[in-house]
Structures are given as structure tokens and as C-alpha cells.
Coordinates of N, CA and C in Angstrom, one line a residue:
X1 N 31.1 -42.5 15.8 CA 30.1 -42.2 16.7 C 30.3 -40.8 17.1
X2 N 29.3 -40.0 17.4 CA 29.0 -38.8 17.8 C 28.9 -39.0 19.6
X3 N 30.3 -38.0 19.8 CA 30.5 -38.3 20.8 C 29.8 -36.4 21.4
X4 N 28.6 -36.5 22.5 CA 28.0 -34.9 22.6 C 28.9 -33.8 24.2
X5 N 29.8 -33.0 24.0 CA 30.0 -32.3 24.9 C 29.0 -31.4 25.4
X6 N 29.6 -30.2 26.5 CA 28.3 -29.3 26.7 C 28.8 -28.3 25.5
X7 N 29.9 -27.9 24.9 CA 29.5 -26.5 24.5 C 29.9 -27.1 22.7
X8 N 30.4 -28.3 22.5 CA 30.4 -28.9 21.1 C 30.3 -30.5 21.3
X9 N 30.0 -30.8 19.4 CA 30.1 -32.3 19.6 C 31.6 -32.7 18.7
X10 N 31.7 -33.8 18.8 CA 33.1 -34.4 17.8 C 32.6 -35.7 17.5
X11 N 33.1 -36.0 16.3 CA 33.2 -37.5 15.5 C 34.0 -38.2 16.2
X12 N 34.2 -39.3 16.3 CA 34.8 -40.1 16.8 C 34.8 -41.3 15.7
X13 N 36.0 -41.6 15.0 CA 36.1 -42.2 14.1 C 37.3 -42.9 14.0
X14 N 37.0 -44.5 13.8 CA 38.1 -45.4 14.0 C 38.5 -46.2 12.1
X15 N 39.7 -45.7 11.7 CA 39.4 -46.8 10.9 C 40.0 -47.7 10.6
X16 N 40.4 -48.7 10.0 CA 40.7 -50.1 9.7 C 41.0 -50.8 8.1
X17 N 42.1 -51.4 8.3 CA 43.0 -51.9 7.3 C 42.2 -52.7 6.4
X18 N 43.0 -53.6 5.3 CA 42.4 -54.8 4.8 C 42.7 -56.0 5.8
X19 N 43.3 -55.9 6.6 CA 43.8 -57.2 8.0 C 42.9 -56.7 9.0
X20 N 42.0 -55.6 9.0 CA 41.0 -55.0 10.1 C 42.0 -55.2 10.9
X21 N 42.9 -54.0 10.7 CA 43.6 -54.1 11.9 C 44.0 -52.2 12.2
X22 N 43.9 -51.5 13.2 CA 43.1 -50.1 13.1 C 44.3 -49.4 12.2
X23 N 44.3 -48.2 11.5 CA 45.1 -47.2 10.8 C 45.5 -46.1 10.9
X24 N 43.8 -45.3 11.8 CA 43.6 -44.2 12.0 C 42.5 -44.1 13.1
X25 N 42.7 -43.0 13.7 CA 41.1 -42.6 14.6 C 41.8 -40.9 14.7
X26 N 40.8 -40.3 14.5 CA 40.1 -39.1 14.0 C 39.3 -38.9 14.9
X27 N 38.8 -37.2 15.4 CA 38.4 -36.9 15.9 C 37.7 -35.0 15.3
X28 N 36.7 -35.0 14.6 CA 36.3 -33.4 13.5 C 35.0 -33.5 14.3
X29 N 35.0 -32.2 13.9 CA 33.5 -31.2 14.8 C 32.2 -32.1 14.0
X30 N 31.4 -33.1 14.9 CA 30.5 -33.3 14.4 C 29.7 -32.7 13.4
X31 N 28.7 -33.2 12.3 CA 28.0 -32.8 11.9 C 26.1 -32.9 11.8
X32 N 25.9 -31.9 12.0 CA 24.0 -31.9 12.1 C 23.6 -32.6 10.7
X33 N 22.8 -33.6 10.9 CA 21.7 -33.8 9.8 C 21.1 -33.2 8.6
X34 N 21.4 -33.2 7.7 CA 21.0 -32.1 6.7 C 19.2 -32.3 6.2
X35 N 18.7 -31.7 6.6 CA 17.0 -31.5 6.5 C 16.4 -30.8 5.4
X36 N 15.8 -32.0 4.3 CA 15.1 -31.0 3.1 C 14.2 -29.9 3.1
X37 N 14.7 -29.0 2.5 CA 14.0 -27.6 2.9 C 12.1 -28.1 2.5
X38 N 12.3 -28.9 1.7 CA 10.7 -29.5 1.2 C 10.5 -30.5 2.0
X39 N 9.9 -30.7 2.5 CA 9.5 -32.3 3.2 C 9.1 -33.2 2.6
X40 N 9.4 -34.5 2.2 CA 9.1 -35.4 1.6 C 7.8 -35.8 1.6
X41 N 6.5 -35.7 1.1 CA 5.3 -36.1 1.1 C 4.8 -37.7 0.9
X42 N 5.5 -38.4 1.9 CA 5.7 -39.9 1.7 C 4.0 -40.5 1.3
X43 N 2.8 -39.9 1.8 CA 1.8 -40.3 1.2 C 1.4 -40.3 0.0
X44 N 2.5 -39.7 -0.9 CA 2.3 -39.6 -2.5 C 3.0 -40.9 -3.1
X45 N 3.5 -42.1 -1.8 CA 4.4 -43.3 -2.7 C 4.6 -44.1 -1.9
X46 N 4.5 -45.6 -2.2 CA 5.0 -46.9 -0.8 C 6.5 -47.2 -1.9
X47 N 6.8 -47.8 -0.7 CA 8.1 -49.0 -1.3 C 8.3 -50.2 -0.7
X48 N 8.8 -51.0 -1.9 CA 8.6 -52.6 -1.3 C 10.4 -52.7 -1.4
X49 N 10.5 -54.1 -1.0 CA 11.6 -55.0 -1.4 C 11.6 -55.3 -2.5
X50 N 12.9 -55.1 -3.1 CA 13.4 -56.1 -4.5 C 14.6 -56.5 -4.3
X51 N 15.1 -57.7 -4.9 CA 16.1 -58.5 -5.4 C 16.6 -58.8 -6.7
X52 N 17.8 -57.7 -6.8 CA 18.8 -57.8 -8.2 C 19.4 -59.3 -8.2
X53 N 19.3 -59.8 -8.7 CA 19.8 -61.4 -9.0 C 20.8 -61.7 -10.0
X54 N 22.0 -61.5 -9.8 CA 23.1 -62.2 -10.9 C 23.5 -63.3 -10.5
X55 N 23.0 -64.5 -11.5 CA 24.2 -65.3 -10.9 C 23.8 -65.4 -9.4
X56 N 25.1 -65.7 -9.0 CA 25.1 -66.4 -7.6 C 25.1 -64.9 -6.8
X57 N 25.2 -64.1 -7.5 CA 25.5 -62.5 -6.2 C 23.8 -62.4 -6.4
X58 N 23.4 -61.7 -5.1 CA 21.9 -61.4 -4.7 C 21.8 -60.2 -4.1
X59 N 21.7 -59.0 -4.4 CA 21.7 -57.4 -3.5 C 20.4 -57.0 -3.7
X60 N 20.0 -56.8 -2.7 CA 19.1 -55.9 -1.6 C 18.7 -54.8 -1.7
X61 N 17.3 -54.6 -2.4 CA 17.3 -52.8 -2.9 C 15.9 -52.8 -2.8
X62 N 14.8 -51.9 -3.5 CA 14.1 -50.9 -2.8 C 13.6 -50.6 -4.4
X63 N 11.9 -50.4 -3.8 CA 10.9 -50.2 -5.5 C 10.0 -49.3 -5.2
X64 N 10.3 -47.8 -5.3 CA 9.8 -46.6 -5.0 C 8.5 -46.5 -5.7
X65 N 7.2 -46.5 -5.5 CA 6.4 -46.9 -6.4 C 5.2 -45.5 -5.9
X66 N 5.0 -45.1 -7.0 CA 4.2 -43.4 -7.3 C 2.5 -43.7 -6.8
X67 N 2.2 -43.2 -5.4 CA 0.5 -43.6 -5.3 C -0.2 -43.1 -6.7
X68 N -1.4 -43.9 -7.2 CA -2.1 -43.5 -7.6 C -1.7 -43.3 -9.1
X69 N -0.6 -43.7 -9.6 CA -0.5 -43.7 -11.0 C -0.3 -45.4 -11.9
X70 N -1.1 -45.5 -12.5 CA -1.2 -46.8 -13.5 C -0.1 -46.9 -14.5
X71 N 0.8 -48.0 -14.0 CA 2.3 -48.2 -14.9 C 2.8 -47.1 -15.2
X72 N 3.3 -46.6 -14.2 CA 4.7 -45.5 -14.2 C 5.6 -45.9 -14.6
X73 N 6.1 -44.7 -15.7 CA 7.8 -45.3 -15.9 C 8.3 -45.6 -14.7
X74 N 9.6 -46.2 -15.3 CA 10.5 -46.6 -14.1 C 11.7 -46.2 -14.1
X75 N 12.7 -45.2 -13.5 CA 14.1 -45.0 -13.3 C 14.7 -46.1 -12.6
X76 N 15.8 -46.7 -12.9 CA 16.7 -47.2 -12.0 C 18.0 -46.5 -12.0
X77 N 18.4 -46.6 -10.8 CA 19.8 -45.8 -10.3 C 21.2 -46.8 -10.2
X78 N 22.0 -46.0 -11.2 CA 23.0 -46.5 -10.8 C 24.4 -46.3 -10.4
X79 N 25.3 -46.8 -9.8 CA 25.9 -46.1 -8.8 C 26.7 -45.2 -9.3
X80 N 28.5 -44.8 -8.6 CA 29.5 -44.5 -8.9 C 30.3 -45.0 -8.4
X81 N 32.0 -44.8 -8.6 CA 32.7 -46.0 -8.4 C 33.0 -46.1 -6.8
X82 N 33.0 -47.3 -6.5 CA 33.3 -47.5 -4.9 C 31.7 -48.3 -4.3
X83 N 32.4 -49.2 -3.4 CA 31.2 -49.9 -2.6 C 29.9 -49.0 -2.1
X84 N 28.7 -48.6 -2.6 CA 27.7 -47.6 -2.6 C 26.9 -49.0 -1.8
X85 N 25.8 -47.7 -1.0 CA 24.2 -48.7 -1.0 C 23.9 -48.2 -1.3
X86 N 22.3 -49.1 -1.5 CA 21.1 -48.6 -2.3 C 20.7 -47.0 -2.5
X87 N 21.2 -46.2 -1.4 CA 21.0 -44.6 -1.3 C 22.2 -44.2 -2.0
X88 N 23.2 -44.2 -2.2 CA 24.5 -43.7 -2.5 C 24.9 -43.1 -1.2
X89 N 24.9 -43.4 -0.2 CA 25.1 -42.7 1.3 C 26.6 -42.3 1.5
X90 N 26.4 -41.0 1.8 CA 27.9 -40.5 2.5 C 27.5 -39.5 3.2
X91 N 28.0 -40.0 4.5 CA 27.7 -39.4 5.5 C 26.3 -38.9 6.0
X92 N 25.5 -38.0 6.3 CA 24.6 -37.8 6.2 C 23.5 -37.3 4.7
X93 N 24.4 -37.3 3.5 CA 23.5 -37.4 2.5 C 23.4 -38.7 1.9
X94 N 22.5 -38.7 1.2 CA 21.6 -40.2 0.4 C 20.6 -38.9 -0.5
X95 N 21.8 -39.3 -1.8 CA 21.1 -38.8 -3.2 C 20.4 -39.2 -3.8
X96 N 20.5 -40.6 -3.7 CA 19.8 -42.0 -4.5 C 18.2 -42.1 -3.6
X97 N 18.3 -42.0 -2.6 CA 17.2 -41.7 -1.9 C 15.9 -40.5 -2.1
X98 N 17.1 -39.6 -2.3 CA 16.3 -38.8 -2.7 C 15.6 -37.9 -3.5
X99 N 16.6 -39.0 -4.7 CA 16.3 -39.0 -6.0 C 14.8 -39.9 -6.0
X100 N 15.0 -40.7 -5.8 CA 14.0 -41.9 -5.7 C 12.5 -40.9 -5.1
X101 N 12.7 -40.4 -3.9 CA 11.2 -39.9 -3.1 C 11.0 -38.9 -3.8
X102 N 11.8 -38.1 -4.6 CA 11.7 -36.6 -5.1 C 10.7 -37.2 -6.9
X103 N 11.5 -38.5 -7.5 CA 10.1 -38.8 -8.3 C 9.3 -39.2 -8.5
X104 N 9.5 -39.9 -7.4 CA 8.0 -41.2 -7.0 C 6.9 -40.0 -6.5
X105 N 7.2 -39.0 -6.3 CA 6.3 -37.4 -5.6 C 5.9 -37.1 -7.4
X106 N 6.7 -37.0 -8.5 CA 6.1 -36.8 -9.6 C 5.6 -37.7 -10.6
X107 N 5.5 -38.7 -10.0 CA 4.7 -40.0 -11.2 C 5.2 -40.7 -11.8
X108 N 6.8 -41.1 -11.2 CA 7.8 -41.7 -12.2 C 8.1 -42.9 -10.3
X109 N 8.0 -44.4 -10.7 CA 8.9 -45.2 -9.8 C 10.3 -45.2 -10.2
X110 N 10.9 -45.9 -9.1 CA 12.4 -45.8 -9.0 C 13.2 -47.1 -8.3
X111 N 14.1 -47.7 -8.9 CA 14.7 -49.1 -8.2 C 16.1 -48.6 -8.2
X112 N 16.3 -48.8 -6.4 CA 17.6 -48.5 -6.6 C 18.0 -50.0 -5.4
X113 N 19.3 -50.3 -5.5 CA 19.7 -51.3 -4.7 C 21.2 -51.0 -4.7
X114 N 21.8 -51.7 -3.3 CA 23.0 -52.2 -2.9 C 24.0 -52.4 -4.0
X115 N 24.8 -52.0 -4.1 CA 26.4 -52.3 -4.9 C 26.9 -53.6 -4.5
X116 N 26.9 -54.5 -6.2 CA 28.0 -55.9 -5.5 C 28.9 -55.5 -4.7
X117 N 29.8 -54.8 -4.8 CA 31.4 -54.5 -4.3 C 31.0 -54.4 -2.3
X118 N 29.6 -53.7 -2.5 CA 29.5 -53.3 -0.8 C 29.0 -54.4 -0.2
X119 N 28.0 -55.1 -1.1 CA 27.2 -56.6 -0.4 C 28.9 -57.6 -0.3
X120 N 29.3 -57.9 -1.4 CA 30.5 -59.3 -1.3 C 31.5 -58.7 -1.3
X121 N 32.0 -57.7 -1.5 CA 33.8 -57.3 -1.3 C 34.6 -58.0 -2.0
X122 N 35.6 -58.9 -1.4 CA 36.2 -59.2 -2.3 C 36.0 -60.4 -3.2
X123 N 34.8 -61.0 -2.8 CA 34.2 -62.0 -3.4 C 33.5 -61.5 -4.9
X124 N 33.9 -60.5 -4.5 CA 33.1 -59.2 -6.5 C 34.3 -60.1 -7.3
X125 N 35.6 -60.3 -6.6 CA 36.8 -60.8 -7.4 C 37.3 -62.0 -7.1
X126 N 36.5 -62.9 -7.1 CA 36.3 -64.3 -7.0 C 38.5 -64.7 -7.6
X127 N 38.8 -64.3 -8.7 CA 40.0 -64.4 -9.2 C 40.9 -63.2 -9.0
X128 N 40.9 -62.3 -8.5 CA 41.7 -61.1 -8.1 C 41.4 -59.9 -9.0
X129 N 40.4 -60.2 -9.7 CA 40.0 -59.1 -11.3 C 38.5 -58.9 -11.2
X130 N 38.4 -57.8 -11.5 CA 36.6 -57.1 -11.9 C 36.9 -56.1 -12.6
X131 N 36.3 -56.3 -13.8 CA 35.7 -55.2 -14.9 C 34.4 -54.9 -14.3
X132 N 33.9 -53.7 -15.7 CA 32.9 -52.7 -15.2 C 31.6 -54.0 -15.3
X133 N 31.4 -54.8 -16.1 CA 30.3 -55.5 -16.5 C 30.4 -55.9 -15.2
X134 N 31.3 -56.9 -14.7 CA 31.3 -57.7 -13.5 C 30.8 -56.7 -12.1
X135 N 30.9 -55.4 -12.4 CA 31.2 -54.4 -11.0 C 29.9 -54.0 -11.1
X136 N 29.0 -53.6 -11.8 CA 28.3 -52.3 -12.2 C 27.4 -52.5 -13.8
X137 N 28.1 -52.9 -15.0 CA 26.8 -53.2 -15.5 C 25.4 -54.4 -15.5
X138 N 26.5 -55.6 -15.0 CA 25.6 -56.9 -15.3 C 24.2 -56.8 -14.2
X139 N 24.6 -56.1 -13.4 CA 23.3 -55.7 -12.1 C 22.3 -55.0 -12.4
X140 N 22.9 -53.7 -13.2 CA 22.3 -52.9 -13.4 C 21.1 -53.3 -15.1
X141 N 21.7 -54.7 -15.7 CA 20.7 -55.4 -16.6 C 19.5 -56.3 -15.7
X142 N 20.4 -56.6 -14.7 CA 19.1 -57.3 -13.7 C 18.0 -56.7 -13.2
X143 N 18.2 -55.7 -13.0 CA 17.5 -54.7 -12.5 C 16.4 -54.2 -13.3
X144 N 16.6 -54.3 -14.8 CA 16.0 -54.0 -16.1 C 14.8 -55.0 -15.9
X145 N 15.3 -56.3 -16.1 CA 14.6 -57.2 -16.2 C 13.2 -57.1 -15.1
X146 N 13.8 -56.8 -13.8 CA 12.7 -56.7 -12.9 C 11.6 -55.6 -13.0
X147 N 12.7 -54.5 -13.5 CA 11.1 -53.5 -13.9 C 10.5 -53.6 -15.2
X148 N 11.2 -54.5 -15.9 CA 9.9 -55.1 -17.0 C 9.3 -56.1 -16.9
X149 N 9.6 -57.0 -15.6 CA 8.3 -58.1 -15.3 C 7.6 -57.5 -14.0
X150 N 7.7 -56.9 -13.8 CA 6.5 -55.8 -12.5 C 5.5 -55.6 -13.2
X151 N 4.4 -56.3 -12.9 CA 3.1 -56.3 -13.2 C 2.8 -54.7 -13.1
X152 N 2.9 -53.5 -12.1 CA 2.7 -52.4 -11.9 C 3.7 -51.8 -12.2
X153 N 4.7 -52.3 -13.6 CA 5.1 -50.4 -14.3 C 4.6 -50.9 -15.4
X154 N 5.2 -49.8 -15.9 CA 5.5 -49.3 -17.6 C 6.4 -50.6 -18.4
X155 N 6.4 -51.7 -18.8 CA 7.6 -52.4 -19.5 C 8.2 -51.3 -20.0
X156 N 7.9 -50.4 -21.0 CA 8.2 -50.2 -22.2 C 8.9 -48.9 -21.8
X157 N 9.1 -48.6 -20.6 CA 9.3 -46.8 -20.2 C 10.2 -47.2 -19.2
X158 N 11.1 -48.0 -19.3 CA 12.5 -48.5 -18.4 C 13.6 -47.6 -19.0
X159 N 14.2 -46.5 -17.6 CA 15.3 -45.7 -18.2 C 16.2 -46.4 -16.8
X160 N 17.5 -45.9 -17.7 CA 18.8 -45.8 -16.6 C 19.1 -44.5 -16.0
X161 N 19.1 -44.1 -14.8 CA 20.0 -43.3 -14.4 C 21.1 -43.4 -13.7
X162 N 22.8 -43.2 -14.1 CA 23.5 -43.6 -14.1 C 24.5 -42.2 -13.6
X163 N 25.2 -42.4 -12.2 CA 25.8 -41.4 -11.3 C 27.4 -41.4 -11.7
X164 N 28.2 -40.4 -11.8 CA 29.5 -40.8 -12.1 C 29.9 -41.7 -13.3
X165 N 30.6 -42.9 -12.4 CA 30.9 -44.2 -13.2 C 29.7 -44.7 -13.5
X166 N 28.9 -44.9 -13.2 CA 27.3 -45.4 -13.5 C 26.8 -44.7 -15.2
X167 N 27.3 -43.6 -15.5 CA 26.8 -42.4 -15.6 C 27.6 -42.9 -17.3
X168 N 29.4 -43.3 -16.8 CA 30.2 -43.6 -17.8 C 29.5 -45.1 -18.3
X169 N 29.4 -46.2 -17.7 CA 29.0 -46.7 -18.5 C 27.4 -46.9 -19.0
X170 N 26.6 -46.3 -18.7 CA 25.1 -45.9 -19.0 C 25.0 -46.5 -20.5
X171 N 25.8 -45.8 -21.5 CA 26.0 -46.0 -22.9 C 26.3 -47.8 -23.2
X172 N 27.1 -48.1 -22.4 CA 27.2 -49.5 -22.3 C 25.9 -50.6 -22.4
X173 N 25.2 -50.0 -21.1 CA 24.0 -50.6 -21.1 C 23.1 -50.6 -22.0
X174 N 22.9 -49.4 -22.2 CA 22.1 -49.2 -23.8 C 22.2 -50.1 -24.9
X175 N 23.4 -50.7 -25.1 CA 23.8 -51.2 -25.9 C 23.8 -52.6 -25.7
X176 N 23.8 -53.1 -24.4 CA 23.5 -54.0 -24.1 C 21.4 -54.7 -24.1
X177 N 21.0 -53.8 -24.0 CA 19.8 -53.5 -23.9 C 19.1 -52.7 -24.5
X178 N 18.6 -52.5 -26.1 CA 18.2 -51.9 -26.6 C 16.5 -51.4 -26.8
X179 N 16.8 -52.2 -26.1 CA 15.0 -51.6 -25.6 C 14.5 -50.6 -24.3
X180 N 16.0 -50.1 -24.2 CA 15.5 -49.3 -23.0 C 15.1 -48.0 -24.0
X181 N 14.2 -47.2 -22.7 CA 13.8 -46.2 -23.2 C 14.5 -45.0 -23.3
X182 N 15.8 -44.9 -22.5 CA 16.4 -43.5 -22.9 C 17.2 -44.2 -21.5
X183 N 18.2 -43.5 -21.5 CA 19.3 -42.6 -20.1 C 19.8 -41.6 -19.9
X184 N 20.0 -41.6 -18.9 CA 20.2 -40.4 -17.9 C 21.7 -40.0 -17.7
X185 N 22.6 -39.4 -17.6 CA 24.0 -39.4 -17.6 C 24.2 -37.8 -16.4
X186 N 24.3 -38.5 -15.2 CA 24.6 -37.3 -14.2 C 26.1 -37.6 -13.8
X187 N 26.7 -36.3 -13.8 CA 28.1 -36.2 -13.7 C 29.5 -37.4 -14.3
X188 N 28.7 -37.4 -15.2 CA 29.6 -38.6 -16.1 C 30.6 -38.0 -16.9
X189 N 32.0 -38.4 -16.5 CA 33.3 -37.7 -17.1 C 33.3 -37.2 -18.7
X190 N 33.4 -36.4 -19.2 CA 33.5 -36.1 -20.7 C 35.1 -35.7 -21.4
X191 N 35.9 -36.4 -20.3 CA 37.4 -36.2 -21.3 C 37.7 -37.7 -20.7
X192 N 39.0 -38.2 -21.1 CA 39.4 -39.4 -21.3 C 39.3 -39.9 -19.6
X193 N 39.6 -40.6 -18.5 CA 39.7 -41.1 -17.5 C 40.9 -40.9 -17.2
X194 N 41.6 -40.9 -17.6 CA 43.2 -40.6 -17.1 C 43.3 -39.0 -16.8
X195 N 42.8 -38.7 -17.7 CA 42.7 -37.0 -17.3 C 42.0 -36.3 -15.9
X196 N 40.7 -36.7 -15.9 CA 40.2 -36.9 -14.1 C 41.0 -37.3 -13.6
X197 N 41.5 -38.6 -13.6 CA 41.8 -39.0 -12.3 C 43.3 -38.6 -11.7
X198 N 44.0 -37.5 -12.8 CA 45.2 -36.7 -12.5 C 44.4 -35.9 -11.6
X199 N 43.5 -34.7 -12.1 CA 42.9 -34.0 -11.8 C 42.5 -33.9 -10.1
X200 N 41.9 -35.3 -10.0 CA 41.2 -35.5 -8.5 C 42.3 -35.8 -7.6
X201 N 43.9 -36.3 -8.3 CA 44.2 -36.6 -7.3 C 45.3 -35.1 -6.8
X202 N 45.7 -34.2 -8.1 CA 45.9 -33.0 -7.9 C 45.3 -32.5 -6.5
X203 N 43.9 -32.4 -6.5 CA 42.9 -32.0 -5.8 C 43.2 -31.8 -4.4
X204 N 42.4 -33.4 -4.3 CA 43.1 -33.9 -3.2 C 44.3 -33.7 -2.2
X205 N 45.0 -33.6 -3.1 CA 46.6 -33.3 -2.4 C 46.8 -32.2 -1.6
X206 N 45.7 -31.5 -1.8 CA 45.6 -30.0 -0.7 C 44.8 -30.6 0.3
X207 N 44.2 -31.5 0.6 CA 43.8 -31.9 2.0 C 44.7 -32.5 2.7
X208 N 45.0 -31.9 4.0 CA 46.0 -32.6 4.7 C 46.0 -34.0 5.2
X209 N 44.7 -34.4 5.3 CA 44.3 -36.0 5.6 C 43.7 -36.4 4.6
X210 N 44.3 -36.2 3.2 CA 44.2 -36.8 2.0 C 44.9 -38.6 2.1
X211 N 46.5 -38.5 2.6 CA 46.5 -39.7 3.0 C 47.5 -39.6 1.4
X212 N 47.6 -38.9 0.5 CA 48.6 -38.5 -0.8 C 49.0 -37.9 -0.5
X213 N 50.9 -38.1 -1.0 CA 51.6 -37.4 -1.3 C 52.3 -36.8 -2.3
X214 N 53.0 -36.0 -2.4 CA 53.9 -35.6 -4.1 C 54.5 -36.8 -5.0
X215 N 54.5 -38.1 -4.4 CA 55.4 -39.5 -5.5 C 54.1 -39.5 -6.0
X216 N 52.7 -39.8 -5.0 CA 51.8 -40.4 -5.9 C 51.0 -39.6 -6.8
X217 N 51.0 -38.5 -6.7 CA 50.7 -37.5 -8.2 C 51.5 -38.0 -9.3
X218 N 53.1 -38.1 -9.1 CA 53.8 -38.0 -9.7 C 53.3 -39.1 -10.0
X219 N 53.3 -40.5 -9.6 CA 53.0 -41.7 -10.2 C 52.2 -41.9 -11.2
X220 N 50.8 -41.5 -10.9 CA 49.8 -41.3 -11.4 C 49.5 -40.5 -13.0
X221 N 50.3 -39.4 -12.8 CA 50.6 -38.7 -14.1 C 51.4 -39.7 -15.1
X222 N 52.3 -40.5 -14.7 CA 53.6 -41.2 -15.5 C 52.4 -42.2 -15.8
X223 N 51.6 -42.5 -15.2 CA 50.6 -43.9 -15.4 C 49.6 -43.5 -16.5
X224 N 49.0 -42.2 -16.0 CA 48.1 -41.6 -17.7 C 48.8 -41.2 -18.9
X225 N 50.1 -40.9 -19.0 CA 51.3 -40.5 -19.7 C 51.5 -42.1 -20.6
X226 N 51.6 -42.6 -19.9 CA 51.3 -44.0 -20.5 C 50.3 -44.9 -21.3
X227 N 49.4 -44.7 -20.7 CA 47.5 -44.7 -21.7 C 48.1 -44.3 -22.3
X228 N 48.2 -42.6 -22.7 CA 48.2 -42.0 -24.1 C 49.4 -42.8 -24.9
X229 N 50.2 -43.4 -24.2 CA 51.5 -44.1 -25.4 C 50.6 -45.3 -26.0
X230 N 50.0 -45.9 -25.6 CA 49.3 -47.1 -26.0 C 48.3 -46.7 -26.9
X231 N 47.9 -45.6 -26.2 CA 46.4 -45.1 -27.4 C 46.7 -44.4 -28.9
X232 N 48.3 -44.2 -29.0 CA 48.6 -43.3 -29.9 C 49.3 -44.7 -30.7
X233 N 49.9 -45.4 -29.9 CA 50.8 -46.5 -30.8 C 50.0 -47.6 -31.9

């Protein structure tokens, strides 16, 4: 919560364990709203409700739909790693959002919805395990399915766009689905994963409320060090 003084504001931020039981509270210089230098021309597009349906999981998403154009292709968005909604929201931005209004303004709809991991949590891991299909692809085929029985798109002009990890397994999907029309690959890793994820946690390590220290670099590297023994043996 934005807590407002007279001459500044501050965050007020509490957070919480896997026992919800508190960790941390924080206190940084609020932040202003970030406001598109373009204004979104929302009379160029409505949106309805849709329902990704796997299985027994059901998430909660959103059918950007272009005024005035007859069976628009369709984008669907999909996420990167970590419990996302339907916007990809952090903090005051929402990419996925604005991804979404920024095409539905050019003649292309867009489906984006809720992350299992954010809707069920630990219930994504009914047995204490989740792979990508179970996290992130099997949704993102549901999702397919719905913009090819939408009476008002394109069947045949169903793309993926796929963020990060979304992005990594994109190719998956395709292959799961060969009738999609093409994908999209934004910011999707191009060297092995072990190699990022040294990288980011290097990074990191210069933020002082990173919450990492020097063992878990070290850890981490001995852990990609290892991939490669497996990948080479």
C-alpha cells in the first residue's frame, strides 16, 4: 500500500513465507503510474470473458477482439516463468495488456489468460512435480482450441506469442500443434538455460535486497557445471 506524506510517498510492503507467516516489510519511495504516451483508443476493440479449460484446472482470461474487422487473426500470449496474470503484471506495468490493446487497435485479436501456477499454486503439483507441459504448454493448447472454435476469428490464422519461458517453449507447441500459423518468440533464451540462469543470478547479487548470497552463486554454477557433465557423458 501507498502510504502519501506531504513532501513524499513510500511503499509499504509486507511479505510472507510459504507458512504465511511475515519475512519481510519494506518500505521504497513509491512509484507513479506509468501512462502510455499514445492513449489507447478502446473504441477500436471490446473484450469478453474466456475460459482456458484443462482438465480439472479452469483460468480466467480475456478475448481482445478488433472493432469492425471480419475473422481476425488471433494472437495468444503466453507467459514467462513464475505465477503471471492474464496481463503479465509487475508492479505498475501489464505487457500482456498492452500487447493485447496495442493489436486489437491494428486488426489482429488477442487471448490472454491467468497462469495455472497463479490460479492453483501448489495444486499445479498435485504430486510435488510440474514440468513445462503441466506449467505452461497444455493451457496454452487450450487456448488454441478456443480461438479456433470462435465463430468470430480466423481458425486458420492462430499464432503463439510466447514471453521468456513462453517464448522457450513456443517451438514445443508448434509441434504439438501443427496447424498453427506461425510464433512469436519475444525474449526467449538463445544459449543453453544453465548459462542464464548463472548469469541472472550473478546479476542479481549486486542488489542488496536480492535476498542471494556468494554460496548461492557458487551453488548454482556447481549445478550448471553439472548439466554439462550429463550432456557431454
Amino acid at each position: 500500500i501507498d502510504i502519501r506524506f506531504e513532501k513524499m510517498s513510500l511503499r509499504f510492503a509486507v511479505g510472507f513465507d510459504s507458512e504465511n507467516k511475515i519475512n519481510s516489510i519494506t518500505f521504497t519511495p513509491a512509484q507513479d503510474e506509468v501512462k502510455s504516451s499514445q492513449p489507447i483508443k478502446t473504441s477500436k476493440f471490446s473484450e469478453e470473458s474466456v475460459k482456458v479449460i484443462t482438465g480439472d484446472y479452469k483460468l480466467s482470461g480475456i478475448l481482445t477482439l478488433p472493432t469492425g474487422v471480419q475473422h481476425p487473426p488471433v494472437i495468444i500470449l503466453v507467459h514467462g516463468s513464475g505465477p503471471h496474470d492474464r496481463d503479465e503484471s509487475i508492479g505498475h506495468n501489464k505487457p500482456f495488456r498492452e500487447l493485447a490493446w496495442g493489436l486489437a487497435e491494428r486488426g489482429i485479436a488477442v487471448i490472454r489468460y491467468d497462469k495455472r501456477t497463479l490460479v492453483y499454486g501448489a495444486e499445479s503439483a498435485p504430486n510435488g512435480m510440474i514440468d513445462m507441459d503441466h506449467e505452461t504448454v497444455n493451457d496454452a493448447l487450450s487456448a488454441i482450441n478456443i480461438a479456433r472454435e470462435h465463430k468470430e476469428l480466423a481458425s486458420s490464422q492462430v499464432y503463439i506469442l510466447g514471453h521468456s519461458q513462453g517464448a522457450l517453449l513456443a517451438p514445443r507447441m508448434a509441434e504439438r500443434e501443427p496447424q498453427l500459423a506461425g510464433i512469436i518468440m519475444v525474449a526467449g533464451n538463445a544459449r543453453p538455460f544453465e548459462d542464464v540462469l548463472v548469469d541472472q543470478y550473478e546479476y542479481l547479487l549486486g542488489f542488496p535486497d536480492s535476498g542471494l548470497t556468494d554460496k548461492d552463486v557458487t551453488d548454482i554454477k556447481q549445478q550448471a557445471t553439472n548439466i554439462k557433465k550429463l550432456e557431454s557423458a
